[in-house]
CSV table of C-alpha atoms in Angstrom, one decimal:
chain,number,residue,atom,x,y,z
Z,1,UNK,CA,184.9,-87.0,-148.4
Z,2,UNK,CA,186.2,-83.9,-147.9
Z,3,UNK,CA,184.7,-81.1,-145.9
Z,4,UNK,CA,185.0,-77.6,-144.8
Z,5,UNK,CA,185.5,-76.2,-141.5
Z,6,UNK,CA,185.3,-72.3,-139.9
Z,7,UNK,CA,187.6,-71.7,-137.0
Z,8,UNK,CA,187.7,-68.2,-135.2
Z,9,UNK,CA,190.9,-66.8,-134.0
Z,10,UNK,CA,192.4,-63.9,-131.8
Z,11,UNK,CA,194.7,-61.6,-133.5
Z,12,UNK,CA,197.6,-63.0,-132.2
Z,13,UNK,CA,196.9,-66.2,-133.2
Z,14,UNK,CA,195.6,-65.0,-136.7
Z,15,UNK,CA,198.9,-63.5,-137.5
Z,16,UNK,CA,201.1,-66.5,-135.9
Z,17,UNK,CA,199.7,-68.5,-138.5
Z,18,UNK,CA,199.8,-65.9,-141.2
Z,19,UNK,CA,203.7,-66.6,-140.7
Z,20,UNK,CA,203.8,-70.3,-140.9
Z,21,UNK,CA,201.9,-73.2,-142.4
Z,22,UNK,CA,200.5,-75.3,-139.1
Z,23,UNK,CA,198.5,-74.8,-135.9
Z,24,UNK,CA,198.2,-76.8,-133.0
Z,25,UNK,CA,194.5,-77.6,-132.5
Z,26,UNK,CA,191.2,-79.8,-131.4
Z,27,UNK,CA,191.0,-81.6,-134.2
Z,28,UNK,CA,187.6,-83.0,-133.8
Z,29,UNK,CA,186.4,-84.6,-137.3
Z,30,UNK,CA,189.2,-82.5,-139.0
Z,31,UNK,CA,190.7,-85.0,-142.0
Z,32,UNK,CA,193.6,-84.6,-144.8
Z,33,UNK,CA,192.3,-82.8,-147.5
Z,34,UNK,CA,189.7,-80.8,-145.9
Z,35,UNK,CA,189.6,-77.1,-146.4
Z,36,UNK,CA,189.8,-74.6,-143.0
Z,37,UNK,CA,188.7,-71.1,-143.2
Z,38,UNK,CA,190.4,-69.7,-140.3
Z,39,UNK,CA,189.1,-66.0,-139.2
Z,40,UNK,CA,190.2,-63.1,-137.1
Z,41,UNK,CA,186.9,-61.5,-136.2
Z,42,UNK,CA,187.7,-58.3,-134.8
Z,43,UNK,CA,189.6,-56.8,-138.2
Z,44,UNK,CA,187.3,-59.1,-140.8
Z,45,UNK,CA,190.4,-61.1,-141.7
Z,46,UNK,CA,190.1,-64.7,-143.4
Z,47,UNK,CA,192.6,-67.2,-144.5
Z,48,UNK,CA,191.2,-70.5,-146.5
Z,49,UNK,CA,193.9,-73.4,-145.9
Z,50,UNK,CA,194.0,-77.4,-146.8
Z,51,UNK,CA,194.5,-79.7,-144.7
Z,52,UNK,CA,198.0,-81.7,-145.4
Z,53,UNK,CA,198.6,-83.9,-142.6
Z,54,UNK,CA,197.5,-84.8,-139.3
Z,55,UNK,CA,200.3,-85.2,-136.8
Z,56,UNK,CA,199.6,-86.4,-133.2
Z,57,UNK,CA,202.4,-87.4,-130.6
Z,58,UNK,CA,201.6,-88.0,-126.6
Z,59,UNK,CA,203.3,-84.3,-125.8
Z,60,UNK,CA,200.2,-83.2,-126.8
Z,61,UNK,CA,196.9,-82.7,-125.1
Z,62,UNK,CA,194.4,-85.3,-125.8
Z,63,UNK,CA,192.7,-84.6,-128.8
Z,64,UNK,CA,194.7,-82.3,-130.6
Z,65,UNK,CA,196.9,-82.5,-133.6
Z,66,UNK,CA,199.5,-80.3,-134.9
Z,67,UNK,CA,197.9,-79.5,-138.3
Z,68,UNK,CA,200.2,-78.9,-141.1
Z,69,UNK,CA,198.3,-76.7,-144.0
Z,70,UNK,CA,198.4,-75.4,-147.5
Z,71,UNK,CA,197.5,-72.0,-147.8
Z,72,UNK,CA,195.2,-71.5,-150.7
């Protein structure tokens, strides 16, 4: 099933992913295909993304996933 998910973001990380299409994050009960609405509170910014794949490796921290996304 897919779901949606709000994530709040500083500027700088707002506008690093304004220039490319993944993050590095907790992923949590983050799935392909779900939808992220990622926002930059201070300057009422938004971005709604898809999910396209999950991708874990052990240079990461437990728990996280570098998240690659379609921006819709």
């Amino acid at each position: 099933m897919v779901d949606a998910h709000e994530v709040d973001l500083t500027e700088l990380e707002f506008e690093q992913l304004r220039n490319s299409s993944y993050i590095i994050m907790q992923t949590g009960s983050i799935e392909p295909q779900d939808y992220i609405l990622f926002r930059q509170n201070d300057s009422g910014l938004f971005m709604m993304t898809q999910v396209v794949q999950l991708i874990t490796n052990e240079g990461l921290k437990d728990g996280y996933s570098l998240i690659t996304l379609n921006k819709l």
